[in-house]
Amino acid sequence: MTYSTHGYIQRRRGKYGSSRGDHLQQLTTEFQDTTKIETKEQILANLANFSYDPINYEHFYKLNLVDLFLDCLEEKNQKMIEFAIGGLCNCALDPKHASTILENDGLPLIVNCLSSTNPETVMSAMTTLYFLIASRPDSKTKILTTELKDCLNRYAVYENLRISNLAKVFLEDYYGERFDATE
Protein backbone atom coordinates (compact mmCIF):
# COMPACT_ATOMS: atom_id res chain seq x y z
CA MET A 1 0.00 0.00 0.00
CA THR A 2 1.35 3.39 -0.88
CA TYR A 3 0.42 6.65 0.69
CA SER A 4 -0.93 9.59 -1.25
CA THR A 5 1.30 12.39 -2.41
CA HIS A 6 0.25 15.99 -2.81
CA GLY A 7 0.71 15.65 -6.59
CA TYR A 8 -1.47 12.55 -6.73
CA ILE A 9 -4.21 14.26 -4.75
CA GLN A 10 -4.05 17.33 -6.98
CA ARG A 11 -4.42 15.18 -10.12
CA ARG A 12 -7.34 13.27 -8.60
CA ARG A 13 -9.33 16.32 -7.56
CA GLY A 14 -8.71 18.25 -10.73
CA LYS A 15 -8.17 21.93 -11.22
CA TYR A 16 -11.40 23.04 -9.53
CA GLY A 17 -12.04 20.27 -6.98
CA SER A 18 -12.06 20.91 -3.26
CA SER A 19 -8.88 20.34 -1.30
CA ARG A 20 -8.44 17.42 1.08
CA GLY A 21 -8.54 19.84 4.01
CA ASP A 22 -11.80 21.38 2.77
CA HIS A 23 -13.32 17.95 2.31
CA LEU A 24 -12.33 16.84 5.81
CA GLN A 25 -13.69 20.12 7.20
CA GLN A 26 -17.00 19.51 5.40
CA LEU A 27 -17.23 15.98 6.78
CA THR A 28 -16.43 17.19 10.29
CA THR A 29 -19.03 19.96 10.12
CA GLU A 30 -21.65 17.58 8.75
CA PHE A 31 -20.87 15.09 11.52
CA GLN A 32 -21.34 17.78 14.16
CA ASP A 33 -24.51 19.22 12.60
CA THR A 34 -26.46 16.09 11.76
CA THR A 35 -28.82 14.38 14.16
CA LYS A 36 -29.20 11.24 12.02
CA ILE A 37 -27.35 8.31 13.55
CA GLU A 38 -26.79 6.55 10.21
CA THR A 39 -25.27 9.70 8.73
CA LYS A 40 -22.95 10.10 11.73
CA GLU A 41 -21.85 6.46 11.37
CA GLN A 42 -21.11 6.90 7.66
CA ILE A 43 -19.17 10.13 8.19
CA LEU A 44 -17.18 8.67 11.09
CA ALA A 45 -16.32 5.64 8.94
CA ASN A 46 -15.12 7.99 6.19
CA LEU A 47 -13.02 10.01 8.62
CA ALA A 48 -11.51 6.80 10.00
CA ASN A 49 -10.57 5.79 6.45
CA PHE A 50 -8.81 9.10 5.91
CA SER A 51 -6.80 8.61 9.12
CA TYR A 52 -4.52 5.92 7.67
CA ASP A 53 -2.68 8.33 5.36
CA PRO A 54 -0.02 10.61 6.90
CA ILE A 55 -0.70 13.21 4.23
CA ASN A 56 -3.97 13.92 6.08
CA TYR A 57 -2.41 14.30 9.52
CA GLU A 58 -1.95 18.06 9.33
CA HIS A 59 -5.67 18.41 8.61
CA PHE A 60 -6.47 16.02 11.45
CA TYR A 61 -4.44 18.19 13.84
CA LYS A 62 -6.23 21.35 12.76
CA LEU A 63 -9.69 19.77 12.95
CA ASN A 64 -9.05 17.97 16.26
CA LEU A 65 -10.23 14.71 14.73
CA VAL A 66 -8.38 12.56 17.26
CA ASP A 67 -10.48 14.26 19.94
CA LEU A 68 -13.59 13.55 17.90
CA PHE A 69 -12.65 9.87 17.75
CA LEU A 70 -12.00 9.85 21.51
CA ASP A 71 -15.38 11.47 22.18
CA CYS A 72 -17.08 8.81 20.06
CA LEU A 73 -15.57 6.06 22.19
CA GLU A 74 -17.97 7.19 24.91
CA GLU A 75 -21.02 6.59 22.71
CA LYS A 76 -23.41 3.73 23.32
CA ASN A 77 -23.63 3.03 19.57
CA GLN A 78 -21.29 0.09 18.84
CA LYS A 79 -20.76 1.08 15.20
CA MET A 80 -19.63 4.53 16.27
CA ILE A 81 -17.21 2.96 18.74
CA GLU A 82 -15.90 0.57 16.07
CA PHE A 83 -15.26 3.38 13.59
CA ALA A 84 -13.77 5.68 16.23
CA ILE A 85 -11.29 3.10 17.53
CA GLY A 86 -10.49 2.22 13.92
CA GLY A 87 -9.65 5.86 13.25
CA LEU A 88 -7.45 6.04 16.32
CA CYS A 89 -5.74 2.81 15.33
CA ASN A 90 -5.02 4.16 11.86
CA CYS A 91 -3.20 7.23 13.14
CA ALA A 92 -1.74 6.06 16.48
CA LEU A 93 1.71 5.44 15.02
CA ASP A 94 2.11 9.17 14.50
CA PRO A 95 3.83 10.53 17.64
CA LYS A 96 1.79 13.75 17.62
CA HIS A 97 -1.51 11.86 17.39
CA ALA A 98 -0.27 9.39 20.02
CA SER A 99 0.50 12.30 22.33
CA THR A 100 -3.00 13.71 21.81
CA ILE A 101 -4.52 10.33 22.63
CA LEU A 102 -2.45 9.94 25.79
CA GLU A 103 -2.74 13.54 26.99
CA ASN A 104 -6.52 13.63 26.49
CA ASP A 105 -7.16 10.58 28.67
CA GLY A 106 -7.72 8.24 25.75
CA LEU A 107 -6.02 5.28 27.37
CA PRO A 108 -8.94 4.17 29.61
CA LEU A 109 -11.35 4.62 26.70
CA ILE A 110 -9.21 2.41 24.48
CA VAL A 111 -8.74 -0.22 27.19
CA ASN A 112 -12.52 -0.22 27.69
CA CYS A 113 -12.90 -1.22 24.02
CA LEU A 114 -11.15 -4.50 24.84
CA SER A 115 -14.37 -5.65 26.53
CA SER A 116 -16.46 -5.12 23.38
CA THR A 117 -18.36 -8.01 21.83
CA ASN A 118 -17.36 -6.69 18.41
CA PRO A 119 -14.15 -8.44 17.26
CA GLU A 120 -13.16 -5.49 15.03
CA THR A 121 -13.36 -3.13 17.99
CA VAL A 122 -11.25 -5.45 20.14
CA MET A 123 -8.60 -5.87 17.44
CA SER A 124 -8.43 -2.14 16.76
CA ALA A 125 -8.12 -1.42 20.49
CA MET A 126 -5.32 -3.96 20.90
CA THR A 127 -3.51 -2.62 17.84
CA THR A 128 -3.94 0.98 18.99
CA LEU A 129 -2.31 0.15 22.33
CA TYR A 130 0.50 -1.64 20.52
CA PHE A 131 1.02 1.35 18.21
CA LEU A 132 0.95 3.83 21.10
CA ILE A 133 3.86 2.03 22.72
CA ALA A 134 5.72 1.90 19.40
CA SER A 135 5.26 5.61 18.71
CA ARG A 136 5.59 6.80 22.30
CA PRO A 137 7.89 4.36 24.17
CA ASP A 138 7.60 6.57 27.26
CA SER A 139 3.95 5.45 27.52
CA LYS A 140 4.95 1.83 28.13
CA THR A 141 4.57 1.96 31.92
CA LYS A 142 1.11 3.54 31.65
CA ILE A 143 -0.09 0.96 29.12
CA LEU A 144 1.56 -2.28 30.22
CA THR A 145 -0.47 -2.96 33.33
CA THR A 146 -1.18 -6.25 35.05
CA GLU A 147 -4.85 -5.84 34.09
CA LEU A 148 -3.95 -5.51 30.40
CA LYS A 149 -1.69 -8.55 30.61
CA ASP A 150 -4.50 -10.59 32.17
CA CYS A 151 -6.89 -9.44 29.46
CA LEU A 152 -4.42 -10.30 26.70
CA ASN A 153 -3.79 -13.72 28.23
CA ARG A 154 -7.54 -14.41 28.09
CA TYR A 155 -7.59 -13.34 24.45
CA ALA A 156 -4.52 -15.47 23.67
CA VAL A 157 -6.71 -18.56 24.06
CA TYR A 158 -9.78 -17.00 22.47
CA GLU A 159 -11.61 -18.86 19.69
CA ASN A 160 -11.21 -15.99 17.20
CA LEU A 161 -7.76 -16.68 15.76
CA ARG A 162 -7.15 -13.11 14.61
CA ILE A 163 -7.72 -11.82 18.14
CA SER A 164 -5.81 -14.73 19.69
CA ASN A 165 -2.79 -14.24 17.43
CA LEU A 166 -2.74 -10.49 17.97
CA ALA A 167 -2.90 -10.98 21.75
CA LYS A 168 0.00 -13.45 21.56
CA VAL A 169 2.12 -11.05 19.51
CA PHE A 170 1.40 -8.25 22.01
CA LEU A 171 2.28 -10.50 24.94
CA GLU A 172 5.47 -11.72 23.27
CA ASP A 173 6.65 -8.28 22.19
CA TYR A 174 5.82 -6.29 25.31
CA TYR A 175 5.50 -8.75 28.18
CA GLY A 176 8.14 -11.27 27.11
CA GLU A 177 5.71 -14.19 27.06
CA ARG A 178 6.43 -17.07 24.71
CA PHE A 179 3.98 -19.33 22.93
CA ASP A 180 4.57 -22.57 21.06
CA ALA A 181 3.76 -22.55 17.37
CA THR A 182 1.02 -25.10 18.09
CA GLU A 183 -0.74 -22.92 20.69
Coordinates of N, CA and C in Angstrom, one line a residue:
M1 N 0.9 -1.2 0.0 CA 0.0 0.0 0.0 C 0.9 1.2 0.0
T2 N 0.6 2.1 -0.9 CA 1.3 3.4 -0.9 C 0.5 4.5 -0.3
Y3 N 1.1 5.5 0.2 CA 0.4 6.6 0.7 C 0.3 7.7 -0.4
S4 N -0.7 8.5 -0.3 CA -0.9 9.6 -1.3 C 0.2 10.6 -1.2
T5 N 0.4 11.3 -2.4 CA 1.3 12.4 -2.4 C 0.5 13.6 -2.7
H6 N 1.0 14.8 -2.5 CA 0.2 16.0 -2.8 C 0.0 16.1 -4.3
G7 N 0.9 15.6 -5.1 CA 0.7 15.7 -6.6 C -0.4 14.7 -7.0
Y8 N -0.4 13.5 -6.4 CA -1.5 12.6 -6.7 C -2.8 13.1 -6.4
I9 N -2.9 13.7 -5.2 CA -4.2 14.3 -4.7 C -4.7 15.4 -5.7
Q10 N -3.7 16.2 -6.1 CA -4.1 17.3 -7.0 C -4.6 16.8 -8.3
R11 N -3.9 15.8 -8.9 CA -4.4 15.2 -10.1 C -5.8 14.6 -9.9
R12 N -6.1 13.9 -8.8 CA -7.3 13.3 -8.6 C -8.5 14.3 -8.5
R13 N -8.2 15.4 -7.8 CA -9.3 16.3 -7.6 C -9.5 17.3 -8.7
G14 N -8.6 17.4 -9.6 CA -8.7 18.3 -10.7 C -8.4 19.7 -10.4
K15 N -8.5 20.5 -11.4 CA -8.2 21.9 -11.2 C -9.1 22.7 -10.3
Y16 N -10.4 22.3 -10.3 CA -11.4 23.0 -9.5 C -12.0 22.2 -8.4
G17 N -11.5 21.1 -8.1 CA -12.0 20.3 -7.0 C -11.7 20.8 -5.6
S18 N -12.4 20.4 -4.6 CA -12.1 20.9 -3.3 C -10.8 20.2 -2.7
S19 N -10.1 20.9 -1.9 CA -8.9 20.3 -1.3 C -9.2 19.3 -0.3
R20 N -8.2 18.5 0.1 CA -8.4 17.4 1.1 C -8.9 18.1 2.4
G21 N -8.2 19.1 2.8 CA -8.5 19.8 4.0 C -10.0 20.3 4.0
D22 N -10.4 20.9 2.9 CA -11.8 21.4 2.8 C -12.8 20.2 2.9
H23 N -12.4 19.1 2.3 CA -13.3 17.9 2.3 C -13.4 17.4 3.7
L24 N -12.3 17.3 4.4 CA -12.3 16.8 5.8 C -13.1 17.8 6.7
Q25 N -12.9 19.1 6.4 CA -13.7 20.1 7.2 C -15.2 19.9 7.0
Q26 N -15.6 19.7 5.7 CA -17.0 19.5 5.4 C -17.6 18.3 6.1
L27 N -16.8 17.2 6.1 CA -17.2 16.0 6.8 C -17.4 16.2 8.3
T28 N -16.4 16.9 8.9 CA -16.4 17.2 10.3 C -17.6 18.1 10.7
T29 N -17.9 19.1 9.9 CA -19.0 20.0 10.1 C -20.3 19.2 10.0
E30 N -20.4 18.4 8.9 CA -21.6 17.6 8.7 C -21.9 16.6 9.9
F31 N -20.8 16.0 10.4 CA -20.9 15.1 11.5 C -21.4 15.8 12.7
Q32 N -20.9 17.0 13.0 CA -21.3 17.8 14.2 C -22.8 18.3 14.0
D33 N -23.2 18.6 12.8 CA -24.5 19.2 12.6 C -25.7 18.2 12.5
T34 N -25.4 17.0 12.0 CA -26.5 16.1 11.8 C -27.0 15.4 13.1
T35 N -28.2 15.1 13.0 CA -28.8 14.4 14.2 C -29.1 12.9 13.8
K36 N -28.9 12.6 12.5 CA -29.2 11.2 12.0 C -28.0 10.3 12.4
I37 N -28.4 9.3 13.1 CA -27.3 8.3 13.5 C -26.6 7.6 12.4
E38 N -27.4 7.2 11.4 CA -26.8 6.5 10.2 C -25.8 7.5 9.5
T39 N -26.2 8.7 9.4 CA -25.3 9.7 8.7 C -24.0 9.9 9.6
K40 N -24.1 10.0 10.9 CA -23.0 10.1 11.7 C -22.0 8.9 11.6
E41 N -22.6 7.7 11.5 CA -21.9 6.5 11.4 C -21.1 6.5 10.1
Q42 N -21.7 6.9 9.0 CA -21.1 6.9 7.7 C -20.0 7.9 7.6
I43 N -20.2 9.1 8.2 CA -19.2 10.1 8.2 C -18.0 9.7 9.1
L44 N -18.3 9.1 10.2 CA -17.2 8.7 11.1 C -16.4 7.6 10.4
A45 N -17.0 6.7 9.7 CA -16.3 5.6 8.9 C -15.4 6.3 7.9
N46 N -15.9 7.3 7.2 CA -15.1 8.0 6.2 C -13.9 8.7 6.8
L47 N -14.1 9.4 7.9 CA -13.0 10.0 8.6 C -12.0 9.0 9.1
A48 N -12.4 7.9 9.6 CA -11.5 6.8 10.0 C -10.7 6.3 8.8
N49 N -11.3 6.2 7.6 CA -10.6 5.8 6.5 C -9.5 6.8 6.0
F50 N -9.8 8.1 6.2 CA -8.8 9.1 5.9 C -7.6 9.1 6.9
S51 N -7.8 8.5 8.1 CA -6.8 8.6 9.1 C -5.6 7.7 8.9
Y52 N -5.7 6.8 7.9 CA -4.5 5.9 7.7 C -3.4 6.6 6.9
D53 N -3.7 7.7 6.2 CA -2.7 8.3 5.4 C -2.0 9.5 6.0
P54 N -0.7 9.5 6.3 CA 0.0 10.6 6.9 C -0.2 12.0 6.2
I55 N -0.5 11.9 4.9 CA -0.7 13.2 4.2 C -1.9 14.0 4.8
N56 N -2.8 13.3 5.5 CA -4.0 13.9 6.1 C -3.7 14.4 7.5
Y57 N -2.6 14.0 8.1 CA -2.4 14.3 9.5 C -2.5 15.8 9.9
E58 N -1.9 16.6 9.0 CA -1.9 18.1 9.3 C -3.4 18.5 9.4
H59 N -4.2 18.0 8.6 CA -5.7 18.4 8.6 C -6.3 17.8 9.9
F60 N -5.9 16.6 10.2 CA -6.5 16.0 11.5 C -6.1 16.8 12.7
Y61 N -4.9 17.3 12.7 CA -4.4 18.2 13.8 C -5.3 19.4 13.9
K62 N -5.5 20.1 12.8 CA -6.2 21.4 12.8 C -7.7 21.2 13.1
L63 N -8.3 20.0 12.7 CA -9.7 19.8 12.9 C -10.0 19.0 14.3
N64 N -8.9 18.7 15.0 CA -9.0 18.0 16.3 C -9.8 16.6 16.1
L65 N -9.5 15.9 15.0 CA -10.2 14.7 14.7 C -9.9 13.6 15.7
V66 N -8.7 13.6 16.3 CA -8.4 12.6 17.3 C -9.3 12.8 18.5
D67 N -9.5 14.0 18.8 CA -10.5 14.3 19.9 C -11.9 13.8 19.6
L68 N -12.3 14.0 18.3 CA -13.6 13.6 17.9 C -13.7 12.0 18.0
F69 N -12.7 11.3 17.6 CA -12.6 9.9 17.7 C -12.7 9.5 19.2
L70 N -12.0 10.2 20.1 CA -12.0 9.8 21.5 C -13.4 10.1 22.1
D71 N -14.0 11.2 21.7 CA -15.4 11.5 22.2 C -16.3 10.4 21.8
C72 N -16.2 9.8 20.6 CA -17.1 8.8 20.1 C -16.9 7.5 20.8
L73 N -15.8 7.3 21.4 CA -15.6 6.1 22.2 C -16.5 6.0 23.4
E74 N -17.1 7.1 23.8 CA -18.0 7.2 24.9 C -19.4 7.0 24.5
E75 N -19.7 6.8 23.2 CA -21.0 6.6 22.7 C -21.5 5.2 23.1
K76 N -22.8 5.0 23.1 CA -23.4 3.7 23.3 C -23.5 2.9 22.0
N77 N -23.5 3.6 20.9 CA -23.6 3.0 19.6 C -22.3 2.3 19.2
Q78 N -22.5 0.9 19.1 CA -21.3 0.1 18.8 C -20.6 0.3 17.5
K79 N -21.4 0.7 16.5 CA -20.8 1.1 15.2 C -19.9 2.3 15.3
M80 N -20.4 3.3 16.1 CA -19.6 4.5 16.3 C -18.3 4.2 17.0
I81 N -18.4 3.4 18.0 CA -17.2 3.0 18.7 C -16.2 2.2 17.8
E82 N -16.8 1.3 17.0 CA -15.9 0.6 16.1 C -15.2 1.5 15.1
F83 N -15.9 2.5 14.5 CA -15.3 3.4 13.6 C -14.3 4.3 14.3
A84 N -14.6 4.8 15.5 CA -13.8 5.7 16.2 C -12.5 5.0 16.6
I85 N -12.5 3.8 17.2 CA -11.3 3.1 17.5 C -10.5 2.7 16.3
G86 N -11.2 2.5 15.2 CA -10.5 2.2 13.9 C -9.7 3.5 13.5
G87 N -10.3 4.6 13.6 CA -9.7 5.9 13.3 C -8.4 6.1 14.1
L88 N -8.6 5.9 15.4 CA -7.4 6.0 16.3 C -6.3 5.1 16.0
C89 N -6.7 3.8 15.7 CA -5.7 2.8 15.3 C -5.0 3.2 14.1
N90 N -5.7 3.8 13.1 CA -5.0 4.2 11.9 C -4.0 5.3 12.0
C91 N -4.1 6.1 13.0 CA -3.2 7.2 13.1 C -2.3 7.2 14.4
A92 N -2.4 6.1 15.2 CA -1.7 6.1 16.5 C -0.2 5.9 16.3
L93 N 0.3 5.5 15.2 CA 1.7 5.4 15.0 C 2.4 6.8 14.9
D94 N 1.6 7.8 14.6 CA 2.1 9.2 14.5 C 2.3 9.7 15.9
P95 N 3.6 10.1 16.3 CA 3.8 10.5 17.6 C 2.9 11.7 18.1
K96 N 2.6 12.6 17.2 CA 1.8 13.8 17.6 C 0.4 13.3 17.9
H97 N -0.2 12.4 17.1 CA -1.5 11.9 17.4 C -1.5 11.0 18.7
A98 N -0.4 10.2 18.8 CA -0.3 9.4 20.0 C -0.2 10.3 21.3
S99 N 0.5 11.4 21.2 CA 0.5 12.3 22.3 C -0.9 12.8 22.6
T100 N -1.6 13.2 21.6 CA -3.0 13.7 21.8 C -3.9 12.7 22.5
I101 N -3.7 11.4 22.0 CA -4.5 10.3 22.6 C -4.2 10.2 24.1
L102 N -2.9 10.1 24.4 CA -2.4 9.9 25.8 C -2.7 11.1 26.7
E103 N -2.5 12.3 26.2 CA -2.7 13.5 27.0 C -4.2 13.9 27.2
N104 N -5.1 13.4 26.4 CA -6.5 13.6 26.5 C -7.3 12.4 27.1
D105 N -6.6 11.7 27.9 CA -7.2 10.6 28.7 C -7.8 9.5 27.8
G106 N -7.2 9.2 26.7 CA -7.7 8.2 25.7 C -7.4 6.8 26.2
L107 N -6.4 6.6 27.0 CA -6.0 5.3 27.4 C -7.1 4.5 28.0
P108 N -7.8 5.0 29.0 CA -8.9 4.2 29.6 C -10.1 3.9 28.6
L109 N -10.3 4.8 27.7 CA -11.4 4.6 26.7 C -11.0 3.5 25.7
I110 N -9.7 3.5 25.4 CA -9.2 2.4 24.5 C -9.2 1.1 25.2
V111 N -8.7 1.0 26.4 CA -8.7 -0.2 27.2 C -10.2 -0.7 27.4
N112 N -11.1 0.2 27.6 CA -12.5 -0.2 27.7 C -13.0 -0.9 26.4
C113 N -12.5 -0.6 25.3 CA -12.9 -1.2 24.0 C -12.5 -2.7 24.0
L114 N -11.6 -3.1 24.8 CA -11.2 -4.5 24.8 C -12.3 -5.4 25.4
S115 N -13.3 -4.8 26.0 CA -14.4 -5.7 26.5 C -15.6 -5.7 25.6
S116 N -15.4 -5.1 24.4 CA -16.5 -5.1 23.4 C -16.8 -6.5 22.9
T117 N -18.0 -6.7 22.5 CA -18.4 -8.0 21.8 C -18.1 -8.0 20.3
N118 N -17.7 -6.8 19.8 CA -17.4 -6.7 18.4 C -15.9 -7.0 18.2
P119 N -15.6 -8.1 17.5 CA -14.2 -8.4 17.3 C -13.3 -7.3 16.6
E120 N -13.9 -6.6 15.7 CA -13.2 -5.5 15.0 C -12.8 -4.4 16.0
T121 N -13.7 -4.1 17.0 CA -13.4 -3.1 18.0 C -12.2 -3.6 18.9
V122 N -12.3 -4.9 19.3 CA -11.3 -5.5 20.1 C -9.9 -5.4 19.4
M123 N -9.9 -5.8 18.2 CA -8.6 -5.9 17.4 C -8.0 -4.5 17.2
S124 N -8.9 -3.5 16.9 CA -8.4 -2.1 16.8 C -7.9 -1.6 18.1
A125 N -8.6 -1.9 19.2 CA -8.1 -1.4 20.5 C -6.8 -2.0 20.8
M126 N -6.6 -3.3 20.6 CA -5.3 -4.0 20.9 C -4.2 -3.3 20.0
T127 N -4.5 -3.2 18.8 CA -3.5 -2.6 17.8 C -3.2 -1.2 18.2
T128 N -4.2 -0.4 18.6 CA -3.9 1.0 19.0 C -3.0 1.0 20.2
L129 N -3.2 0.2 21.2 CA -2.3 0.2 22.3 C -0.9 -0.2 21.9
Y130 N -0.8 -1.2 21.0 CA 0.5 -1.6 20.5 C 1.2 -0.5 19.8
F131 N 0.5 0.2 19.0 CA 1.0 1.4 18.2 C 1.4 2.5 19.1
L132 N 0.6 2.8 20.2 CA 1.0 3.8 21.1 C 2.3 3.6 21.8
I133 N 2.6 2.4 22.1 CA 3.9 2.0 22.7 C 5.0 2.2 21.7
A134 N 4.7 1.8 20.5 CA 5.7 1.9 19.4 C 6.0 3.4 19.1
S135 N 5.0 4.2 19.1 CA 5.3 5.6 18.7 C 5.7 6.5 19.9
R136 N 5.3 6.0 21.1 CA 5.6 6.8 22.3 C 6.1 5.8 23.4
P137 N 7.3 5.4 23.2 CA 7.9 4.4 24.2 C 7.8 4.8 25.6
D138 N 7.7 6.1 25.9 CA 7.6 6.6 27.3 C 6.2 6.2 27.9
S139 N 5.3 5.8 27.0 CA 4.0 5.4 27.5 C 3.9 4.0 28.0
K140 N 4.9 3.3 27.8 CA 4.9 1.8 28.1 C 4.4 1.5 29.5
T141 N 4.9 2.3 30.5 CA 4.6 2.0 31.9 C 3.1 2.3 32.2
K142 N 2.5 3.2 31.5 CA 1.1 3.5 31.6 C 0.2 2.5 31.0
I143 N 0.7 1.9 29.9 CA -0.1 1.0 29.1 C 0.1 -0.5 29.6
L144 N 1.3 -0.9 29.9 CA 1.6 -2.3 30.2 C 1.3 -2.6 31.7
T145 N 0.0 -2.7 32.0 CA -0.5 -3.0 33.3 C -0.7 -4.5 33.5
T146 N -0.8 -4.9 34.7 CA -1.2 -6.3 35.0 C -2.6 -6.6 34.5
E147 N -3.5 -5.6 34.6 CA -4.8 -5.8 34.1 C -4.8 -6.1 32.6
L148 N -4.0 -5.3 31.8 CA -4.0 -5.5 30.4 C -3.3 -6.9 30.1
K149 N -2.3 -7.2 30.8 CA -1.7 -8.5 30.6 C -2.7 -9.7 30.8
D150 N -3.5 -9.6 31.9 CA -4.5 -10.6 32.2 C -5.5 -10.7 31.0
C151 N -5.9 -9.5 30.6 CA -6.9 -9.4 29.5 C -6.3 -10.1 28.2
L152 N -5.1 -9.7 27.9 CA -4.4 -10.3 26.7 C -4.2 -11.8 26.8
N153 N -3.9 -12.3 28.0 CA -3.8 -13.7 28.2 C -5.1 -14.4 28.0
R154 N -6.2 -13.8 28.4 CA -7.5 -14.4 28.1 C -7.8 -14.5 26.6
Y155 N -7.4 -13.4 25.9 CA -7.6 -13.3 24.4 C -6.6 -14.3 23.7
A156 N -5.5 -14.6 24.3 CA -4.5 -15.5 23.7 C -5.1 -16.9 23.5
V157 N -6.1 -17.2 24.2 CA -6.7 -18.6 24.1 C -8.1 -18.4 23.5
Y158 N -8.5 -17.3 23.0 CA -9.8 -17.0 22.5 C -10.0 -17.8 21.2
E159 N -11.3 -18.1 20.9 CA -11.6 -18.9 19.7 C -11.4 -18.1 18.4
N160 N -11.5 -16.8 18.4 CA -11.2 -16.0 17.2 C -9.7 -15.9 17.0
L161 N -9.2 -16.6 16.0 CA -7.8 -16.7 15.8 C -7.1 -15.3 15.5
R162 N -7.8 -14.4 14.9 CA -7.2 -13.1 14.6 C -6.9 -12.4 15.9
I163 N -7.9 -12.4 16.8 CA -7.7 -11.8 18.1 C -6.7 -12.6 19.0
S164 N -6.8 -13.9 18.9 CA -5.8 -14.7 19.7 C -4.4 -14.5 19.2
N165 N -4.2 -14.5 17.9 CA -2.8 -14.2 17.4 C -2.3 -12.8 17.8
L166 N -3.1 -11.9 17.6 CA -2.7 -10.5 18.0 C -2.4 -10.4 19.5
A167 N -3.2 -11.0 20.3 CA -2.9 -11.0 21.8 C -1.6 -11.6 22.0
K168 N -1.3 -12.8 21.4 CA 0.0 -13.4 21.6 C 1.2 -12.6 21.1
V169 N 1.0 -11.9 20.0 CA 2.1 -11.0 19.5 C 2.4 -9.9 20.5
F170 N 1.3 -9.3 21.0 CA 1.4 -8.3 22.0 C 2.1 -8.8 23.3
L171 N 1.7 -9.9 23.7 CA 2.3 -10.5 24.9 C 3.8 -10.8 24.7
E172 N 4.1 -11.4 23.6 CA 5.5 -11.7 23.3 C 6.3 -10.5 23.2
D173 N 5.8 -9.5 22.4 CA 6.7 -8.3 22.2 C 6.8 -7.4 23.4
Y174 N 5.8 -7.3 24.2 CA 5.8 -6.3 25.3 C 5.8 -6.9 26.7
Y175 N 5.5 -8.1 26.9 CA 5.5 -8.8 28.2 C 6.5 -9.9 28.3
G176 N 7.1 -10.2 27.1 CA 8.1 -11.3 27.1 C 7.6 -12.7 27.2
E177 N 6.3 -12.8 27.0 CA 5.7 -14.2 27.1 C 6.1 -14.9 25.8
R178 N 6.1 -16.2 25.9 CA 6.4 -17.1 24.7 C 5.3 -18.1 24.5
F179 N 5.0 -18.4 23.3 CA 4.0 -19.3 22.9 C 4.6 -20.3 21.9
D180 N 4.2 -21.6 22.1 CA 4.6 -22.6 21.1 C 3.8 -22.3 19.8
A181 N 4.4 -22.7 18.7 CA 3.8 -22.5 17.4 C 2.4 -23.3 17.3
T182 N 2.3 -24.3 18.1 CA 1.0 -25.1 18.1 C -0.1 -24.5 19.0
E183 N 0.3 -23.5 19.8 CA -0.7 -22.9 20.7 C -1.7 -22.0 19.9

